Amino acid sequence: MSNQKSQSKSTLWDWLTTVDHKKVGILYLLGGAFFFVIAGIQAMLMRIQLMFPEASFLPYQSFNEMFTMHGTNMIFLAAMPLLFGFMNYIIPLQIGARDVAFPFLNALGFWFFLLGGIFVNLSFFLGDGPPDAGWTSYVPLASDQYAGSGLDFFVLGLQISGLGTLIGGINFLVTVINMRAPGMSMMRMPLFTWTSFVASMLILFAFPALTVGYLLLMLERLFGANFFIPDMGGNVVIWQHLFWIFGHPEVYILILPSFGIFSEVIATFAKKRLFGYTAMVFATLVIGFLGFMVWAHHMFTVGMGPIANAVFAVATMAIAVPTGIKIFNWLFTLWGGRIKINTANLFALAFIPSFVMGGVTGVMLAVSAANYQMHDTYFVVAHFHYVIVGGVVLALFSAAFYWWPRMFGYKLNEPLGKWFFWLFLIGFHLTFFFQHFLGLMGMPRRVASYLEGQGFSDMNFISSIGAFMMAIGFIFFLVNVFVSIRSGNPGADPWDGRTLEWTIPSPTPEYNFAQTPLTRDLDPLWYEKMHGDGRMKASEPLGDIHMPNATILPFLMAVGLFVSAFGFVYHNHWVAAGGIAFTFACMFVRSIKEDHGYHIHKEEILSDKEVE
Amino acid sequence: MRGVWRLLSFLAIMLFLAGCGQENLSALDPQGPVADMQFDLLMLSLLVMVFVVLVVVVIFIYVLIKYRERQGDTHIPKQVEGNHRLEIIWTTIPILLLLIIAVPNVVLTFDLADTEPEEDQDVLEVTVTGHQFWWEFEYPEYDIEAGQDLYIPTDTRVVFQLEASDVIHSFWVPALAGKQDTVPGITNEMWLEAEDEGIYQGRCTEFCGESHWLMDFNVIAVDPDTFEAWADSMANPPQELTEPQSEVAAEGRAIYEESCLSCHATAGEGGNPQGGPDLTNFGERSNIAGFLEFNEDNLEEWIRDPQKLKPGNSMPGFDHFDDDEMEALVEYMMGLKVQD
């Protein structure tokens, strides 16, 4: 095709057709934030219902739908896409690349995620109401005998969005392996890129298990197959294995990139090289590997027998070792540093004790014989919220404050940020700390209410107060985003950074690096600051830069599957087949239409440089 | 400082809670050998873990106080690559700490899975079936069946065969033993013992549908002689149950035969596999529907509209009974007692 730089017809069209990893990253953040807010409101509704015993704020059925969709939205449609947003934006910058390996697939993955996620949530307005079998959707409760069309929306929507995640994961793997700038060897990669790389490997191996599970459930629900029906020779426990073979690595898919974020933020604001970088990388790999060996610890009470229980118990405890290595390496990165306390770093620092508390309850849960008392109680609810909020969510907020100037060209306001931090952190501990005890005192999880006079009332009340604090804190964040816009551009390197994403102008040019940088050590920018002139050496002469063309095809392909999913839910096979055919037609167009992209000329880059 | 306060509050609450919660419900107040063993293991792991949290928090606070950026400080910290000795230390010590927990855990996991009684120990077998949203207890040695209230003799090893008729449930009596799932198509086993007489609360802990949170039951531990007498009269219920003496109750019996008996087996009559709980000893239940206070008003409310109290259960409402009919029916049902 020609050299024309895609003249944006309108802003909307520009974002619908973009294949730029930075814009796709921001789209992921917007999409993830949208579902985060929905899931947060669902959490608040649940905490209002549980504030007082025997409350009737929500009917039991609605409560069950709320916790199902809270978990589904938070895990699949908020936490992962938000991390994907940062991964998309930051990984290419950290390895000195101009884009991800497959820009087209990148956009495709995003649209699959977004439309799949919207499809699941449309069940609030369509059919028999939203899914109500928990985010784990154990059969037989999730089979068509016991659950309405909400579960159809669930399996179809999550298959579409899961496809998007798998595409994204493969894309990151190839990007990290192939697109690193000269000198950026694997063992010089920033920890965030490393952990995202390992998380992408986990996606590659874990998501197929989930897809198989959803596919079997879909065949059973829509086409009368009998994989999970005992009377027909099926087995209900197979579902749990398939789900958790995905589900446990999923926890690490979320937490590993979060570990990466903390490694960046802590090293930057302690002004120190990450302590034990090699040990950190290997600990990440070991966690990723062991993450696949422990899924059955979610199933200690299902009746697997003492041999399986004992083996999975010991394997699970083993994960504490590499995780402990990481915690101590962070502490010793801080040791001897000059620790700057700002909002980004506060979130990272608060993570250490919070996450350790979640980690140790994880080891307690791994004690299989004692797990019989803790399993499926509020102790578990407390544990995984300590891990996911105390780990992943704190990482997301830390990353937001840290990378915001890079992504949006302005810093978030510090006083507002600190209000947000303290409200959120204190609220978080108030909400979840007491739930440990509720569980041990006999309160099962996923209960729509609890009876008066069983000793649960006070702690549940405190827990709900904490939830309100978290919600108010988050409002401070939203306000901050808008208030801070006028604060002005803090320049390319606002934090005295260490890695390549801080070496390029702000706002980030479309092509990222005018000249691909030469990496001479771990923390390449810091190395140049200490040993060079503070600027990256170029590894190539200035020249024309080849860019991919924008295209609407990824969006259309996702629309095809989205429409097809309606056909499946409403048993209209023409619509179902038509949607899939449309997607295949788009793939066909993509395959035969030549699209060589365009070039940004040297002169244009030079004029950009002068402006800078 | 935050960390210190958190830790202090944690310890304070731990002390406060040891032996806290409702006595017949909390896993923190074990009332039998199985719950005892699990509690001890829990406390062992908690102790080790509190130690770990302490170590981390102490280093954390020290580092924050000592190395926090002071005003006007612009020095560049020494860029340290790492330290092999430290890495080995914080790899080895956690492994040792984990062994302290892992070894007793493996032993106990096998002990708990072994339902064989010790020598000279009395054994009772009970088949538990989870239904949406109630529990069925069968005593194969006695050929009797009961719903919601599980009678067991004290100081006897009670071995359960756990089954489910519809979806997965989980059988949990926190004060006596940890839970085990009831899974359709699979029979699980577990055992427990109660040391003292008493009523222990049970819960369903696997989410099982709309009224999951109301799927409560009671374990009633009585001395072995009382239990034998109870089982005997359950197997041979008093004639009064089927032929009540008072006129009102007899009228109630007629309504019961017409409207209730097809689903609820009573004194060896009626019932069907898809039906509701056996009501032979209904008059001695600890609760209505497993969670409401046991009284006539609640029974009437339940019969009139069970879907309002426990939505999603399979019992239809009987709101068409007039007050007299209802009174008779309630009177009859309240008299369904096998003990004196």
mmCIF file of C-alpha atoms in Angstrom, chain A residues 260-556:
data_model
loop_
_atom_site.group_PDB
_atom_site.id
_atom_site.type_symbol
_atom_site.label_atom_id
_atom_site.label_comp_id
_atom_site.label_asym_id
_atom_site.label_seq_id
_atom_site.Cartn_x
_atom_site.Cartn_y
_atom_site.Cartn_z
ATOM 1 C CA GLY A 260 6.924 -7.270 38.269
ATOM 2 C CA ILE A 261 5.240 -3.924 38.858
ATOM 3 C CA PHE A 262 6.382 -3.873 42.489
ATOM 4 C CA SER A 263 9.926 -4.755 41.438
ATOM 5 C CA GLU A 264 10.006 -1.747 39.100
ATOM 6 C CA VAL A 265 8.417 0.678 41.530
ATOM 7 C CA ILE A 266 10.433 -0.393 44.563
ATOM 8 C CA ALA A 267 13.759 -0.320 42.720
ATOM 9 C CA THR A 268 12.985 3.070 41.186
ATOM 10 C CA PHE A 269 11.939 4.767 44.410
ATOM 11 C CA ALA A 270 14.616 3.126 46.554
ATOM 12 C CA LYS A 271 17.072 4.362 43.921
ATOM 13 C CA LYS A 272 18.675 0.940 43.953
ATOM 14 C CA ARG A 273 19.201 -1.897 41.571
ATOM 15 C CA LEU A 274 16.790 -4.746 42.309
ATOM 16 C CA PHE A 275 18.438 -6.950 44.934
ATOM 17 C CA GLY A 276 19.082 -10.479 43.694
ATOM 18 C CA TYR A 277 17.803 -9.938 40.136
ATOM 19 C CA THR A 278 18.815 -13.434 39.057
ATOM 20 C CA ALA A 279 17.155 -15.015 42.065
ATOM 21 C CA MET A 280 14.022 -12.972 41.314
ATOM 22 C CA VAL A 281 13.909 -14.248 37.735
ATOM 23 C CA PHE A 282 14.384 -17.844 38.790
ATOM 24 C CA ALA A 283 11.860 -17.520 41.599
ATOM 25 C CA THR A 284 9.371 -16.260 38.996
ATOM 26 C CA LEU A 285 10.030 -19.273 36.784
ATOM 27 C CA VAL A 286 9.751 -21.684 39.707
ATOM 28 C CA ILE A 287 6.466 -20.130 40.831
ATOM 29 C CA GLY A 288 5.171 -20.385 37.274
ATOM 30 C CA PHE A 289 6.170 -24.031 37.073
ATOM 31 C CA LEU A 290 4.877 -25.042 40.504
ATOM 32 C CA GLY A 291 1.685 -23.097 39.788
ATOM 33 C CA PHE A 292 0.651 -25.954 37.501
ATOM 34 C CA MET A 293 1.309 -28.642 40.119
ATOM 35 C CA VAL A 294 -1.064 -27.560 42.842
ATOM 36 C CA TRP A 295 -4.535 -27.141 41.364
ATOM 37 C CA ALA A 296 -6.127 -29.899 43.423
ATOM 38 C CA HIS A 297 -5.586 -27.970 46.668
ATOM 39 C CA HIS A 298 -8.888 -26.322 45.773
ATOM 40 C CA MET A 299 -10.464 -29.769 46.001
ATOM 41 C CA PHE A 300 -9.221 -31.257 49.283
ATOM 42 C CA THR A 301 -12.771 -31.929 50.473
ATOM 43 C CA VAL A 302 -14.085 -33.413 47.243
ATOM 44 C CA GLY A 303 -12.905 -36.887 48.207
ATOM 45 C CA MET A 304 -9.680 -37.448 46.250
ATOM 46 C CA GLY A 305 -8.225 -39.592 49.001
ATOM 47 C CA PRO A 306 -5.295 -39.053 51.372
ATOM 48 C CA ILE A 307 -2.508 -39.701 48.857
ATOM 49 C CA ALA A 308 -3.601 -36.988 46.448
ATOM 50 C CA ASN A 309 -4.404 -34.632 49.299
ATOM 51 C CA ALA A 310 -1.004 -35.107 50.942
ATOM 52 C CA VAL A 311 0.901 -34.680 47.669
ATOM 53 C CA PHE A 312 -0.947 -31.535 46.677
ATOM 54 C CA ALA A 313 -0.599 -30.150 50.196
ATOM 55 C CA VAL A 314 3.182 -30.471 50.159
ATOM 56 C CA ALA A 315 3.462 -29.156 46.587
ATOM 57 C CA THR A 316 1.411 -26.128 47.532
ATOM 58 C CA MET A 317 3.539 -25.348 50.553
ATOM 59 C CA ALA A 318 6.604 -25.512 48.303
ATOM 60 C CA ILE A 319 5.387 -22.424 46.425
ATOM 61 C CA ALA A 320 5.892 -20.416 49.596
ATOM 62 C CA VAL A 321 9.656 -20.823 49.185
ATOM 63 C CA PRO A 322 10.185 -18.915 45.899
ATOM 64 C CA THR A 323 7.563 -16.390 47.020
ATOM 65 C CA GLY A 324 9.496 -15.852 50.240
ATOM 66 C CA ILE A 325 12.662 -15.343 48.204
ATOM 67 C CA LYS A 326 10.904 -12.539 46.380
ATOM 68 C CA ILE A 327 9.643 -10.877 49.542
ATOM 69 C CA PHE A 328 13.112 -10.815 51.078
ATOM 70 C CA ASN A 329 14.687 -9.559 47.879
ATOM 71 C CA TRP A 330 12.270 -6.641 47.872
ATOM 72 C CA LEU A 331 13.063 -5.917 51.500
ATOM 73 C CA PHE A 332 16.780 -5.939 50.719
ATOM 74 C CA THR A 333 16.257 -3.752 47.693
ATOM 75 C CA LEU A 334 14.839 -1.220 50.136
ATOM 76 C CA TRP A 335 17.671 -1.883 52.595
ATOM 77 C CA GLY A 336 20.347 0.744 52.135
ATOM 78 C CA GLY A 337 18.274 2.663 49.614
ATOM 79 C CA ARG A 338 16.931 6.196 49.661
ATOM 80 C CA ILE A 339 13.230 5.420 49.824
ATOM 81 C CA LYS A 340 11.022 8.084 48.323
ATOM 82 C CA ILE A 341 7.515 7.959 49.720
ATOM 83 C CA ASN A 342 4.931 8.856 47.091
ATOM 84 C CA THR A 343 1.610 7.317 46.151
ATOM 85 C CA ALA A 344 3.049 4.837 43.667
ATOM 86 C CA ASN A 345 5.576 3.667 46.205
ATOM 87 C CA LEU A 346 3.088 3.649 49.083
ATOM 88 C CA PHE A 347 0.995 1.118 47.211
ATOM 89 C CA ALA A 348 4.101 -0.957 46.560
ATOM 90 C CA LEU A 349 5.293 -0.745 50.169
ATOM 91 C CA ALA A 350 1.874 -1.575 51.604
ATOM 92 C CA PHE A 351 1.831 -4.604 49.368
ATOM 93 C CA ILE A 352 4.659 -6.287 51.276
ATOM 94 C CA PRO A 353 2.936 -6.843 54.663
ATOM 95 C CA SER A 354 -0.524 -7.170 53.088
ATOM 96 C CA PHE A 355 0.537 -9.818 50.645
ATOM 97 C CA VAL A 356 2.567 -11.701 53.229
ATOM 98 C CA MET A 357 -0.584 -11.983 55.301
ATOM 99 C CA GLY A 358 -2.393 -13.409 52.282
ATOM 100 C CA GLY A 359 0.518 -15.704 51.581
ATOM 101 C CA VAL A 360 0.698 -17.210 55.052
ATOM 102 C CA THR A 361 -3.020 -17.942 55.111
ATOM 103 C CA GLY A 362 -2.387 -19.661 51.793
ATOM 104 C CA VAL A 363 0.097 -21.955 53.491
ATOM 105 C CA MET A 364 -2.424 -22.554 56.276
ATOM 106 C CA LEU A 365 -5.022 -23.527 53.682
ATOM 107 C CA ALA A 366 -2.507 -25.871 52.099
ATOM 108 C CA VAL A 367 -2.449 -27.879 55.336
ATOM 109 C CA SER A 368 -4.923 -30.400 53.955
ATOM 110 C CA ALA A 369 -6.114 -31.903 57.235
ATOM 111 C CA ALA A 370 -6.837 -28.459 58.691
ATOM 112 C CA ASN A 371 -8.192 -27.265 55.345
ATOM 113 C CA TYR A 372 -11.287 -29.392 56.001
ATOM 114 C CA GLN A 373 -12.195 -26.762 58.601
ATOM 115 C CA MET A 374 -11.317 -23.726 56.466
ATOM 116 C CA HIS A 375 -12.382 -24.752 52.975
ATOM 117 C CA ASP A 376 -15.333 -22.843 51.517
ATOM 118 C CA THR A 377 -15.660 -20.599 54.545
ATOM 119 C CA TYR A 378 -15.032 -16.891 54.954
ATOM 120 C CA PHE A 379 -11.445 -17.788 55.824
ATOM 121 C CA VAL A 380 -10.946 -18.574 52.151
ATOM 122 C CA VAL A 381 -12.723 -15.367 51.152
ATOM 123 C CA ALA A 382 -10.335 -13.421 53.386
ATOM 124 C CA HIS A 383 -7.313 -15.315 52.062
ATOM 125 C CA PHE A 384 -7.856 -14.764 48.374
ATOM 126 C CA HIS A 385 -8.864 -11.157 48.806
ATOM 127 C CA TYR A 386 -5.652 -10.576 50.737
ATOM 128 C CA VAL A 387 -3.788 -12.072 47.799
ATOM 129 C CA ILE A 388 -5.754 -10.467 44.986
ATOM 130 C CA VAL A 389 -6.471 -7.058 46.520
ATOM 131 C CA GLY A 390 -3.311 -6.970 48.653
ATOM 132 C CA GLY A 391 -1.288 -8.182 45.670
ATOM 133 C CA VAL A 392 -2.885 -7.530 42.308
ATOM 134 C CA VAL A 393 -5.075 -4.499 43.012
ATOM 135 C CA LEU A 394 -2.375 -2.661 44.957
ATOM 136 C CA ALA A 395 -0.057 -3.414 42.017
ATOM 137 C CA LEU A 396 -2.554 -1.990 39.552
ATOM 138 C CA PHE A 397 -2.871 1.234 41.534
ATOM 139 C CA SER A 398 0.866 1.448 42.030
ATOM 140 C CA ALA A 399 1.335 0.949 38.287
ATOM 141 C CA ALA A 400 -1.310 3.562 37.531
ATOM 142 C CA PHE A 401 0.469 6.230 39.585
ATOM 143 C CA TYR A 402 3.903 5.136 38.332
ATOM 144 C CA TRP A 403 3.235 4.892 34.605
ATOM 145 C CA TRP A 404 0.491 7.522 34.358
ATOM 146 C CA PRO A 405 2.854 10.306 33.221
ATOM 147 C CA ARG A 406 4.286 7.969 30.599
ATOM 148 C CA MET A 407 0.876 6.966 29.282
ATOM 149 C CA PHE A 408 -1.094 10.192 29.580
ATOM 150 C CA GLY A 409 1.504 12.922 29.840
ATOM 151 C CA TYR A 410 0.611 14.183 33.308
ATOM 152 C CA LYS A 411 1.231 13.151 36.891
ATOM 153 C CA LEU A 412 -1.604 12.219 39.220
ATOM 154 C CA ASN A 413 -2.043 14.539 42.161
ATOM 155 C CA GLU A 414 -0.106 13.421 45.246
ATOM 156 C CA PRO A 415 -2.309 14.640 48.147
ATOM 157 C CA LEU A 416 -5.409 13.169 46.502
ATOM 158 C CA GLY A 417 -3.412 10.029 45.805
ATOM 159 C CA LYS A 418 -2.480 9.718 49.465
ATOM 160 C CA TRP A 419 -6.072 10.130 50.567
ATOM 161 C CA PHE A 420 -6.963 7.371 48.139
ATOM 162 C CA PHE A 421 -4.154 5.168 49.392
ATOM 163 C CA TRP A 422 -4.934 5.439 53.108
ATOM 164 C CA LEU A 423 -8.689 5.090 52.698
ATOM 165 C CA PHE A 424 -8.252 2.108 50.427
ATOM 166 C CA LEU A 425 -5.599 0.366 52.520
ATOM 167 C CA ILE A 426 -7.329 0.795 55.865
ATOM 168 C CA GLY A 427 -10.674 -0.085 54.294
ATOM 169 C CA PHE A 428 -9.137 -3.167 52.747
ATOM 170 C CA HIS A 429 -7.784 -4.492 56.048
ATOM 171 C CA LEU A 430 -11.011 -3.690 57.869
ATOM 172 C CA THR A 431 -13.015 -5.504 55.230
ATOM 173 C CA PHE A 432 -11.057 -8.681 54.999
ATOM 174 C CA PHE A 433 -9.074 -9.156 58.197
ATOM 175 C CA PHE A 434 -12.036 -10.140 60.343
ATOM 176 C CA GLN A 435 -13.362 -12.495 57.709
ATOM 177 C CA HIS A 436 -10.601 -14.954 58.672
ATOM 178 C CA PHE A 437 -12.271 -15.349 62.047
ATOM 179 C CA LEU A 438 -15.790 -15.428 60.648
ATOM 180 C CA GLY A 439 -14.775 -18.452 58.621
ATOM 181 C CA LEU A 440 -13.248 -20.317 61.542
ATOM 182 C CA MET A 441 -16.275 -19.461 63.657
ATOM 183 C CA GLY A 442 -18.489 -21.319 61.225
ATOM 184 C CA MET A 443 -19.593 -18.897 58.521
ATOM 185 C CA PRO A 444 -19.538 -20.555 55.094
ATOM 186 C CA ARG A 445 -18.751 -18.497 52.010
ATOM 187 C CA ARG A 446 -21.332 -17.628 49.352
ATOM 188 C CA VAL A 447 -24.100 -17.243 51.900
ATOM 189 C CA ALA A 448 -26.799 -14.729 51.022
ATOM 190 C CA SER A 449 -27.178 -13.865 54.701
ATOM 191 C CA TYR A 450 -26.516 -15.218 58.175
ATOM 192 C CA LEU A 451 -28.722 -15.815 61.177
ATOM 193 C CA GLU A 452 -28.802 -13.496 64.135
ATOM 194 C CA GLY A 453 -27.233 -14.623 67.382
ATOM 195 C CA GLN A 454 -24.427 -16.729 65.940
ATOM 196 C CA GLY A 455 -21.664 -14.278 66.709
ATOM 197 C CA PHE A 456 -21.225 -13.157 63.088
ATOM 198 C CA SER A 457 -22.954 -9.800 63.250
ATOM 199 C CA ASP A 458 -20.251 -7.455 64.586
ATOM 200 C CA MET A 459 -17.480 -8.592 62.297
ATOM 201 C CA ASN A 460 -19.712 -8.484 59.255
ATOM 202 C CA PHE A 461 -20.671 -4.935 60.152
ATOM 203 C CA ILE A 462 -17.018 -3.897 60.423
ATOM 204 C CA SER A 463 -16.324 -5.643 57.157
ATOM 205 C CA SER A 464 -19.013 -3.640 55.382
ATOM 206 C CA ILE A 465 -17.695 -0.373 56.845
ATOM 207 C CA GLY A 466 -14.288 -1.267 55.422
ATOM 208 C CA ALA A 467 -15.841 -1.894 52.026
ATOM 209 C CA PHE A 468 -17.375 1.575 52.076
ATOM 210 C CA MET A 469 -13.959 3.051 52.850
ATOM 211 C CA MET A 470 -12.467 1.270 49.860
ATOM 212 C CA ALA A 471 -15.241 2.581 47.632
ATOM 213 C CA ILE A 472 -14.797 6.159 48.863
ATOM 214 C CA GLY A 473 -11.050 5.829 48.369
ATOM 215 C CA PHE A 474 -11.603 4.739 44.787
ATOM 216 C CA ILE A 475 -13.773 7.812 44.171
ATOM 217 C CA PHE A 476 -10.753 9.897 45.210
ATOM 218 C CA PHE A 477 -8.833 8.116 42.466
ATOM 219 C CA LEU A 478 -11.460 8.859 39.822
ATOM 220 C CA VAL A 479 -11.533 12.509 40.864
ATOM 221 C CA ASN A 480 -7.748 12.569 40.779
ATOM 222 C CA VAL A 481 -7.691 11.381 37.174
ATOM 223 C CA PHE A 482 -9.682 14.434 36.078
ATOM 224 C CA VAL A 483 -8.334 17.019 38.506
ATOM 225 C CA SER A 484 -4.723 16.282 37.596
ATOM 226 C CA ILE A 485 -5.114 16.804 33.842
ATOM 227 C CA ARG A 486 -4.139 20.461 34.205
ATOM 228 C CA SER A 487 -0.964 19.673 36.111
ATOM 229 C CA GLY A 488 1.143 19.805 32.968
ATOM 230 C CA ASN A 489 3.628 17.480 31.339
ATOM 231 C CA PRO A 490 6.395 16.412 33.718
ATOM 232 C CA GLY A 491 8.683 15.404 30.850
ATOM 233 C CA ALA A 492 10.179 12.149 29.707
ATOM 234 C CA ASP A 493 11.637 10.956 32.991
ATOM 235 C CA PRO A 494 9.614 12.217 35.942
ATOM 236 C CA TRP A 495 10.767 9.612 38.482
ATOM 237 C CA ASP A 496 14.487 9.465 37.749
ATOM 238 C CA GLY A 497 13.753 6.104 36.135
ATOM 239 C CA ARG A 498 16.001 3.195 35.377
ATOM 240 C CA THR A 499 14.484 1.476 32.355
ATOM 241 C CA LEU A 500 13.942 2.181 28.665
ATOM 242 C CA GLU A 501 10.361 3.442 28.884
ATOM 243 C CA TRP A 502 11.693 6.660 30.442
ATOM 244 C CA THR A 503 14.167 7.396 27.639
ATOM 245 C CA ILE A 504 11.660 8.572 25.047
ATOM 246 C CA PRO A 505 9.739 11.840 24.780
ATOM 247 C CA SER A 506 6.427 12.395 26.492
ATOM 248 C CA PRO A 507 3.844 12.004 25.072
ATOM 249 C CA THR A 508 5.209 8.829 23.565
ATOM 250 C CA PRO A 509 5.634 9.135 19.772
ATOM 251 C CA GLU A 510 3.684 6.699 17.638
ATOM 252 C CA TYR A 511 6.914 4.901 16.694
ATOM 253 C CA ASN A 512 8.238 4.820 20.304
ATOM 254 C CA PHE A 513 11.955 4.990 19.577
ATOM 255 C CA ALA A 514 13.267 7.236 16.812
ATOM 256 C CA GLN A 515 16.378 5.069 16.915
ATOM 257 C CA THR A 516 16.401 1.661 18.553
ATOM 258 C CA PRO A 517 18.456 2.058 21.748
ATOM 259 C CA LEU A 518 21.523 0.077 22.667
ATOM 260 C CA THR A 519 21.246 -1.637 26.043
ATOM 261 C CA ARG A 520 24.525 -1.936 27.928
ATOM 262 C CA ASP A 521 23.368 -3.329 31.272
ATOM 263 C CA LEU A 522 20.396 -4.170 33.433
ATOM 264 C CA ASP A 523 18.553 -0.888 34.111
ATOM 265 C CA PRO A 524 19.919 0.606 30.873
ATOM 266 C CA LEU A 525 18.863 4.193 31.521
ATOM 267 C CA TRP A 526 20.374 4.148 35.020
ATOM 268 C CA TYR A 527 23.577 2.743 33.545
ATOM 269 C CA GLU A 528 23.785 5.614 31.066
ATOM 270 C CA LYS A 529 23.072 8.083 33.869
ATOM 271 C CA MET A 530 25.916 6.679 35.951
ATOM 272 C CA HIS A 531 28.411 5.708 33.285
ATOM 273 C CA GLY A 532 27.405 7.735 30.217
ATOM 274 C CA ASP A 533 25.827 11.070 29.443
ATOM 275 C CA GLY A 534 22.383 10.034 30.664
ATOM 276 C CA ARG A 535 21.105 9.406 27.127
ATOM 277 C CA MET A 536 20.743 6.094 25.408
ATOM 278 C CA LYS A 537 23.197 5.239 22.668
ATOM 279 C CA ALA A 538 21.464 4.440 19.400
ATOM 280 C CA SER A 539 21.994 1.058 17.821
ATOM 281 C CA GLU A 540 20.969 2.159 14.313
ATOM 282 C CA PRO A 541 21.157 5.277 12.167
ATOM 283 C CA LEU A 542 18.078 7.433 11.890
ATOM 284 C CA GLY A 543 15.875 6.180 9.060
ATOM 285 C CA ASP A 544 12.336 5.672 7.832
ATOM 286 C CA ILE A 545 10.198 3.707 10.247
ATOM 287 C CA HIS A 546 7.823 1.045 9.023
ATOM 288 C CA MET A 547 4.390 1.073 10.702
ATOM 289 C CA PRO A 548 1.348 -1.197 10.409
ATOM 290 C CA ASN A 549 -1.878 0.213 8.958
ATOM 291 C CA ALA A 550 -4.943 0.702 11.077
ATOM 292 C CA THR A 551 -7.751 -1.741 10.308
ATOM 293 C CA ILE A 552 -11.346 -2.308 11.313
ATOM 294 C CA LEU A 553 -11.086 -6.072 10.736
ATOM 295 C CA PRO A 554 -10.249 -7.053 14.349
ATOM 296 C CA PHE A 555 -13.327 -5.246 15.576
ATOM 297 C CA LEU A 556 -15.504 -6.861 12.894
#
